[in-house]
Coordinates of C-alpha atoms in Angstrom, one line a residue:
M108 CA 15.0 -7.6 20.0
V109 CA 13.5 -5.4 23.5
E110 CA 16.1 -3.8 25.5
I111 CA 15.8 -2.0 28.8
P112 CA 17.4 1.7 28.6
E113 CA 20.0 2.2 30.9
G114 CA 19.4 4.6 33.3
I115 CA 15.6 4.3 34.4
T116 CA 14.8 5.7 37.5
D117 CA 11.5 5.6 37.7
E118 CA 10.3 2.2 39.2
D119 CA 6.8 2.4 37.1
E120 CA 8.8 2.8 33.5
L121 CA 10.8 0.2 35.4
K122 CA 8.3 -2.5 35.5
R123 CA 6.8 -1.2 32.1
W124 CA 9.4 -2.3 30.0
E125 CA 10.4 -5.0 32.3
A126 CA 7.2 -6.3 30.9
R127 CA 7.8 -5.0 27.2
K128 CA 10.8 -7.5 27.0
K129 CA 9.0 -9.7 28.7
E130 CA 6.5 -9.6 26.2
D131 CA 8.4 -9.5 23.3
E132 CA 10.3 -12.6 24.1
D133 CA 7.2 -15.3 24.8
I134 CA 6.7 -13.7 21.0
R135 CA 10.1 -14.6 19.8
R136 CA 9.4 -17.9 21.4
I137 CA 6.9 -18.9 19.6
F138 CA 8.3 -18.0 16.2
R139 CA 11.2 -20.0 17.0
L140 CA 9.0 -23.3 17.4
T141 CA 7.0 -22.6 14.4
N142 CA 8.9 -23.8 11.5
P143 CA 9.4 -21.3 8.6
T144 CA 9.5 -24.1 5.9
V145 CA 6.5 -25.5 6.2
P146 CA 5.0 -24.9 2.3
G147 CA 1.9 -22.2 1.6
F148 CA -0.2 -23.0 -1.1
S149 CA -2.8 -19.8 -1.8
Q150 CA -5.8 -19.0 -4.2
I151 CA -7.1 -15.6 -5.2
V152 CA -11.0 -16.5 -7.3
E153 CA -11.5 -12.6 -8.9
M154 CA -14.4 -11.7 -10.5
E155 CA -15.8 -8.8 -12.4
F156 CA -19.5 -8.6 -13.8
Y157 CA -19.7 -5.6 -16.4
A158 CA -23.1 -3.9 -17.7
N159 CA -23.5 -0.8 -19.7
P160 CA -27.8 -0.6 -20.1
V161 CA -27.4 2.8 -21.3
P162 CA -24.3 5.2 -23.1
E163 CA -24.2 7.3 -19.9
L164 CA -24.8 4.5 -17.3
E165 CA -22.9 1.8 -15.8
L166 CA -23.4 -1.1 -13.4
I167 CA -20.3 -2.7 -12.1
L168 CA -19.5 -5.3 -9.7
R169 CA -16.5 -6.8 -8.2
M170 CA -16.4 -10.1 -6.4
D171 CA -13.1 -12.9 -5.2
H172 CA -12.3 -15.3 -2.5
R173 CA -9.5 -16.4 -1.2
G174 CA -7.9 -18.8 0.3
L175 CA -4.8 -20.5 2.3
W176 CA -3.0 -23.9 3.4
G177 CA 0.3 -24.6 4.9
G178 CA 2.2 -21.8 6.1
G179 CA 0.8 -18.1 6.1
G180 CA 0.6 -14.9 8.0
T181 CA -3.0 -14.5 7.3
Q182 CA -5.9 -16.3 8.6
Y183 CA -7.7 -17.5 5.3
S184 CA -9.2 -20.8 4.9
L185 CA -11.1 -23.3 3.0
S186 CA -14.3 -21.1 4.2
F187 CA -13.7 -17.9 3.5
P188 CA -17.1 -16.4 3.0
L189 CA -16.7 -14.9 -1.3
V190 CA -16.2 -11.1 -0.6
L191 CA -17.8 -8.6 -1.9
E192 CA -15.3 -5.8 -3.2
E193 CA -16.9 -2.6 -5.2
A194 CA -20.5 -2.6 -6.7
F195 CA -21.3 0.8 -7.9
V196 CA -23.0 2.6 -10.0
R197 CA -21.4 5.2 -12.9
Y198 CA -23.4 8.0 -14.3
Y199 CA -21.9 10.3 -16.9
T200 CA -23.5 14.3 -18.3
E201 CA -22.3 16.6 -20.4
R202 CA -20.3 18.0 -17.8
A203 CA -20.1 15.7 -14.6
M204 CA -19.0 11.5 -14.1
F205 CA -21.3 10.7 -10.4
T206 CA -20.0 7.2 -9.5
V207 CA -22.2 6.0 -6.0
G208 CA -22.2 2.7 -4.2
R209 CA -18.6 0.7 -2.8
F210 CA -16.0 1.0 -4.8
K211 CA -12.1 1.8 -4.1
Y212 CA -10.2 4.8 -5.7
E213 CA -7.2 6.2 -6.1
L214 CA -5.8 10.5 -5.2
G215 CA -3.6 10.9 -7.9
P216 CA -1.4 9.0 -9.9
V217 CA 0.6 7.9 -6.7
G218 CA -1.2 7.0 -4.1
L219 CA 0.4 8.5 -0.4
L220 CA -2.6 9.9 0.5
M221 CA -5.2 7.4 -1.2
G222 CA -5.1 4.3 -2.9
N223 CA -4.3 1.3 -0.3
Q224 CA -7.7 0.1 0.8
I225 CA -8.2 -3.5 1.6
A226 CA -11.8 -3.4 0.4
G227 CA -13.8 -0.7 -1.0
K228 CA -15.8 1.8 0.7
E229 CA -19.0 2.9 0.7
G230 CA -19.7 6.6 -0.8
L231 CA -20.3 9.4 -3.8
I232 CA -17.4 10.3 -6.4
V233 CA -18.1 13.5 -8.5
N234 CA -15.7 14.4 -11.4
T235 CA -16.0 17.4 -13.5
M236 CA -13.9 19.5 -15.5
Y237 CA -14.0 24.1 -14.8
K238 CA -12.3 25.8 -17.8
Y239 CA -9.0 23.5 -17.8
T240 CA -8.7 22.3 -14.8
W241 CA -10.2 18.3 -13.7
I242 CA -11.4 18.7 -10.4
T243 CA -12.4 15.4 -8.0
G244 CA -14.7 15.1 -4.7
V245 CA -14.5 12.2 -2.6
Y246 CA -17.4 11.5 0.6
N247 CA -17.2 7.6 2.1
R248 CA -18.7 6.3 4.9
L249 CA -16.1 4.3 7.0
L250 CA -15.7 1.4 9.5
M251 CA -12.5 0.3 10.6
S252 CA -10.9 -2.2 12.5
M253 CA -8.3 -1.4 15.0
Y254 CA -5.8 -4.0 16.8
K255 CA -4.8 -3.4 20.5
E256 CA -1.7 -5.3 21.2
Y257 CA -3.3 -5.4 24.7
P258 CA -6.1 -6.6 26.1
Y259 CA -5.3 -7.8 22.2
V260 CA -9.0 -6.9 21.2
S261 CA -10.2 -5.6 17.5
T262 CA -12.1 -2.1 18.3
Y263 CA -14.6 -1.0 15.6
L264 CA -15.0 2.3 14.7
L265 CA -17.1 4.0 12.6
D266 CA -16.6 7.6 10.9
E267 CA -16.5 9.9 7.7
L268 CA -13.5 11.0 4.9
T269 CA -14.2 14.4 2.2
A270 CA -10.7 14.5 0.1
C271 CA -10.8 16.6 -3.2
R272 CA -8.3 16.6 -5.1
F273 CA -7.5 20.0 -8.5
S274 CA -5.3 18.9 -11.4
R275 CA -4.3 20.1 -14.8
K276 CA -2.2 20.0 -17.5
F277 CA 1.0 22.0 -18.2
G278 CA 2.0 20.5 -21.8
D279 CA 2.7 16.8 -21.5
K280 CA 3.0 16.9 -17.6
L281 CA 0.2 16.5 -15.5
V282 CA 0.2 18.1 -12.0
G283 CA -2.1 17.9 -9.1
L284 CA -3.4 19.0 -6.0
N285 CA -4.5 15.8 -3.3
I286 CA -6.4 17.4 0.3
I287 CA -8.0 15.2 3.0
L288 CA -10.2 17.5 4.1
N289 CA -12.0 14.8 7.1
G290 CA -10.3 11.8 7.2
F291 CA -10.3 8.9 9.6
Y292 CA -10.4 10.3 13.1
D293 CA -9.8 13.9 12.5
E294 CA -7.0 12.8 10.0
K295 CA -6.5 15.9 7.1
A296 CA -3.6 15.9 4.8
L297 CA -2.4 17.7 1.4
S298 CA 0.1 16.4 -1.2
L299 CA 1.3 17.5 -4.6
D300 CA 1.9 15.3 -7.0
L301 CA 3.2 15.1 -10.9
V302 CA 3.7 12.9 -13.9
G303 CA 5.2 13.4 -16.8
K304 CA 8.4 13.1 -18.8
I305 CA 11.7 15.1 -18.5
S306 CA 14.8 14.9 -20.5
G307 CA 13.0 11.6 -22.0
H308 CA 12.8 10.1 -18.8
T309 CA 9.1 9.2 -17.1
I310 CA 8.6 11.0 -13.9
K311 CA 6.3 10.3 -11.6
G312 CA 5.9 11.7 -7.9
E313 CA 4.4 12.8 -5.2
L314 CA 5.0 15.5 -2.3
G315 CA 2.7 15.6 0.8
L316 CA 2.2 16.4 4.5
V317 CA -0.2 14.3 6.8
Y318 CA -1.7 15.6 10.2
P319 CA -2.4 11.6 11.9
A320 CA -5.4 10.3 13.4
W321 CA -6.0 10.4 17.0
V322 CA -5.2 6.8 17.5
Y323 CA -1.6 7.2 15.8
R324 CA -0.9 10.0 17.5
E325 CA 0.0 8.8 21.0
N326 CA 3.2 7.2 19.4
V327 CA 4.0 10.5 17.7
D328 CA 4.0 14.5 18.2
D329 CA 0.7 16.0 17.9
R330 CA 1.6 18.0 14.2
V331 CA 2.3 17.7 10.8
W332 CA 4.8 15.2 9.6
P333 CA 6.3 15.5 5.9
G334 CA 7.1 12.8 3.2
G335 CA 7.2 12.0 -0.2
V336 CA 8.5 9.8 -3.6
V337 CA 10.0 10.0 -6.8
F338 CA 10.3 7.1 -9.3
V339 CA 12.8 7.7 -12.2
N340 CA 12.5 5.2 -15.5
L341 CA 16.3 5.8 -16.4
I342 CA 16.2 3.1 -19.1
E343 CA 12.2 2.7 -21.1
N344 CA 12.4 0.5 -24.1
E345 CA 10.4 -2.3 -25.9
K346 CA 12.7 -5.3 -24.5
Q347 CA 14.0 -3.5 -21.3
L348 CA 12.7 -1.3 -17.9
F349 CA 15.1 0.3 -15.6
S350 CA 13.5 2.5 -12.8
M351 CA 14.2 4.1 -9.9
R352 CA 12.3 4.9 -6.2
L353 CA 13.6 7.2 -3.9
G354 CA 11.3 7.8 -1.0
A355 CA 11.4 9.3 2.2
F356 CA 8.6 8.9 5.7
S357 CA 8.7 10.6 8.5
K358 CA 7.6 8.4 11.2
G359 CA 4.5 10.4 11.8
F360 CA 3.5 9.7 7.6
I361 CA 0.6 7.5 8.3
A362 CA -2.0 7.5 5.6
Q363 CA -4.4 5.8 6.7
Y364 CA -5.4 4.8 2.9
G365 CA -2.0 6.3 1.4
K366 CA -0.3 3.2 -0.6
R367 CA 3.1 2.3 1.5
G368 CA 4.4 -0.6 2.4
M369 CA 3.3 -2.9 -0.4
S370 CA 5.4 -6.2 -1.2
T371 CA 5.1 -7.4 -4.5
M372 CA 8.0 -6.6 -7.0
E373 CA 5.8 -4.3 -9.5
S374 CA 4.6 -2.5 -6.5
G375 CA 5.3 1.4 -6.7
I376 CA 5.9 2.2 -2.8
K377 CA 7.8 -0.1 -0.2
F378 CA 8.6 2.6 2.0
H379 CA 7.5 2.9 5.6
P380 CA 6.7 5.6 7.7
N381 CA 10.2 6.4 9.9
T382 CA 11.9 4.8 6.7
A383 CA 14.0 6.3 3.7
G384 CA 16.3 4.8 0.4
I385 CA 16.1 3.6 -2.3
D386 CA 14.5 0.8 -4.9
L387 CA 15.5 -0.8 -7.9
L388 CA 13.9 -2.4 -10.5
Y389 CA 14.9 -3.9 -14.0
Q390 CA 12.6 -6.1 -16.5
H391 CA 14.6 -7.6 -19.0
G392 CA 12.0 -9.5 -22.1
L393 CA 14.2 -12.2 -22.9
N394 CA 12.0 -13.7 -25.6
N395 CA 8.1 -12.5 -26.9
D396 CA 7.0 -14.4 -23.6
L397 CA 9.8 -14.3 -21.7
V398 CA 10.2 -12.0 -19.0
L399 CA 13.2 -11.6 -16.0
G400 CA 13.2 -9.7 -12.8
L401 CA 15.2 -8.0 -10.1
N402 CA 14.0 -6.0 -7.5
L403 CA 16.5 -4.6 -5.0
V404 CA 15.3 -2.3 -2.1
Y405 CA 18.0 -1.0 0.6
L406 CA 16.1 1.1 3.3
D407 CA 16.7 2.8 6.8
Y408 CA 15.4 3.8 10.0
L409 CA 14.8 8.0 10.3
D410 CA 14.9 8.3 14.0
K411 CA 16.5 5.5 15.7
K412 CA 15.0 5.5 18.8
E413 CA 10.8 5.4 18.1
L414 CA 11.7 1.9 16.3
E415 CA 8.5 -0.7 17.1
K416 CA 9.2 -3.7 19.1
L417 CA 7.8 -6.1 16.7
N418 CA 7.3 -3.7 13.5
R419 CA 8.9 -6.2 11.1
V420 CA 9.7 -4.0 8.4
P421 CA 12.0 -4.9 5.4
L422 CA 15.0 -3.1 5.2
R423 CA 16.7 -5.4 2.8
V424 CA 15.3 -6.6 -0.3
F425 CA 16.6 -8.7 -3.6
E426 CA 14.3 -10.5 -5.1
V427 CA 14.8 -12.5 -9.3
K428 CA 11.3 -13.4 -10.6
L429 CA 10.9 -15.0 -14.1
Q430 CA 7.5 -14.5 -15.5
K431 CA 6.3 -17.1 -18.5
Y432 CA 3.1 -15.7 -20.6
L433 CA 1.4 -18.8 -21.5
S434 CA -1.2 -17.6 -23.8
E435 CA -2.8 -13.5 -23.9
V436 CA -4.4 -14.6 -20.8
S437 CA -2.2 -16.7 -18.5
D438 CA 1.3 -16.6 -17.3
I439 CA 3.2 -18.2 -14.5
S440 CA 6.0 -17.1 -12.7
F441 CA 8.9 -18.0 -10.2
S442 CA 10.3 -15.5 -7.7
T443 CA 12.8 -16.4 -4.9
A444 CA 13.9 -13.7 -2.0
Y445 CA 16.1 -12.9 0.5
I446 CA 14.3 -9.7 3.0
E447 CA 16.1 -8.7 6.0
D448 CA 14.6 -6.8 8.2
K449 CA 14.1 -5.3 11.6
N450 CA 13.7 -9.1 13.6
F451 CA 13.9 -11.6 11.0
N452 CA 15.6 -12.6 8.3
Y453 CA 14.8 -14.5 6.0
G454 CA 13.9 -16.3 2.2
K455 CA 11.3 -16.8 -0.4
A456 CA 9.9 -19.1 -3.2
V457 CA 7.1 -18.6 -4.7
V458 CA 5.3 -19.7 -8.0
S459 CA 1.9 -18.6 -9.7
W460 CA -0.4 -19.2 -12.5
Q461 CA -2.9 -16.5 -13.5
F462 CA -5.6 -16.9 -15.4
N463 CA -8.2 -14.8 -17.1
F464 CA -11.4 -15.5 -18.8

């Protein structure tokens, strides 16, 4: 809820705060008029085509269709078109691998800087090795839609992205350096990641620095911002997995295509900019085809003075999920969750069925 700060003497500044408060009240009134218990039904149909005409050449095509009926937070409908997510060619030589076309990718095993792409991007990836170091170079053409609060319109921006990654194994550990040389609208970023075993526990983590795109610098200081996350599997065997994820992200750690704020139980990074906290996941195999999952997320804001008026960031999440495998290609699951964020507390229940062929 937007409250007007005390002690404002500038008349124009006071009017801006009054306008923000009125807009917030109007939007909250609309939310109250919307029945939060309306059931929703969604479907996702994904298709993949793979061809390997000669040993050194691969052709890959991925498409999906989505539909949503009833209550929900998106605008998908029965008429939502079939989307071409990825279409690329991969060519192998003795010293390198080239990927050309429209594709999705991640920089490193965590993906803080790059890994949360809603759709594929056109470009080129080159993977090679020099001595004992793996080297990856990325070039992308970017088309991004930016939505402004006022006058409530989308603006489409075109840009380019260049990035690289250097990684090397040290025993059973893999260490990587990720660099975004020139990202979305002058974004630049640098990170170090690690994956391996320490004292018998699988550990994965990434620490980074981000100089955000200029479209975000109007809300944060014009400087570099830190962030990081660490995963530790405290229990890991055939029947059980108990994983702890610790994270902290400053308010300016906004990597345009980085993983953050993911919502599913198994998602690794549920942290948002300007939050820090812990994410606990426990999974237990009750028998050969039935799995129980428990997820507890506890976050808090790092800078409470900089909260966005409608930034619905889940701060507390408790979720229970029961998943039954019907066959090698099909499973059904039921989950229920309680979610608390800055503006609203709510619960949800989801039944899903997945079939692969």
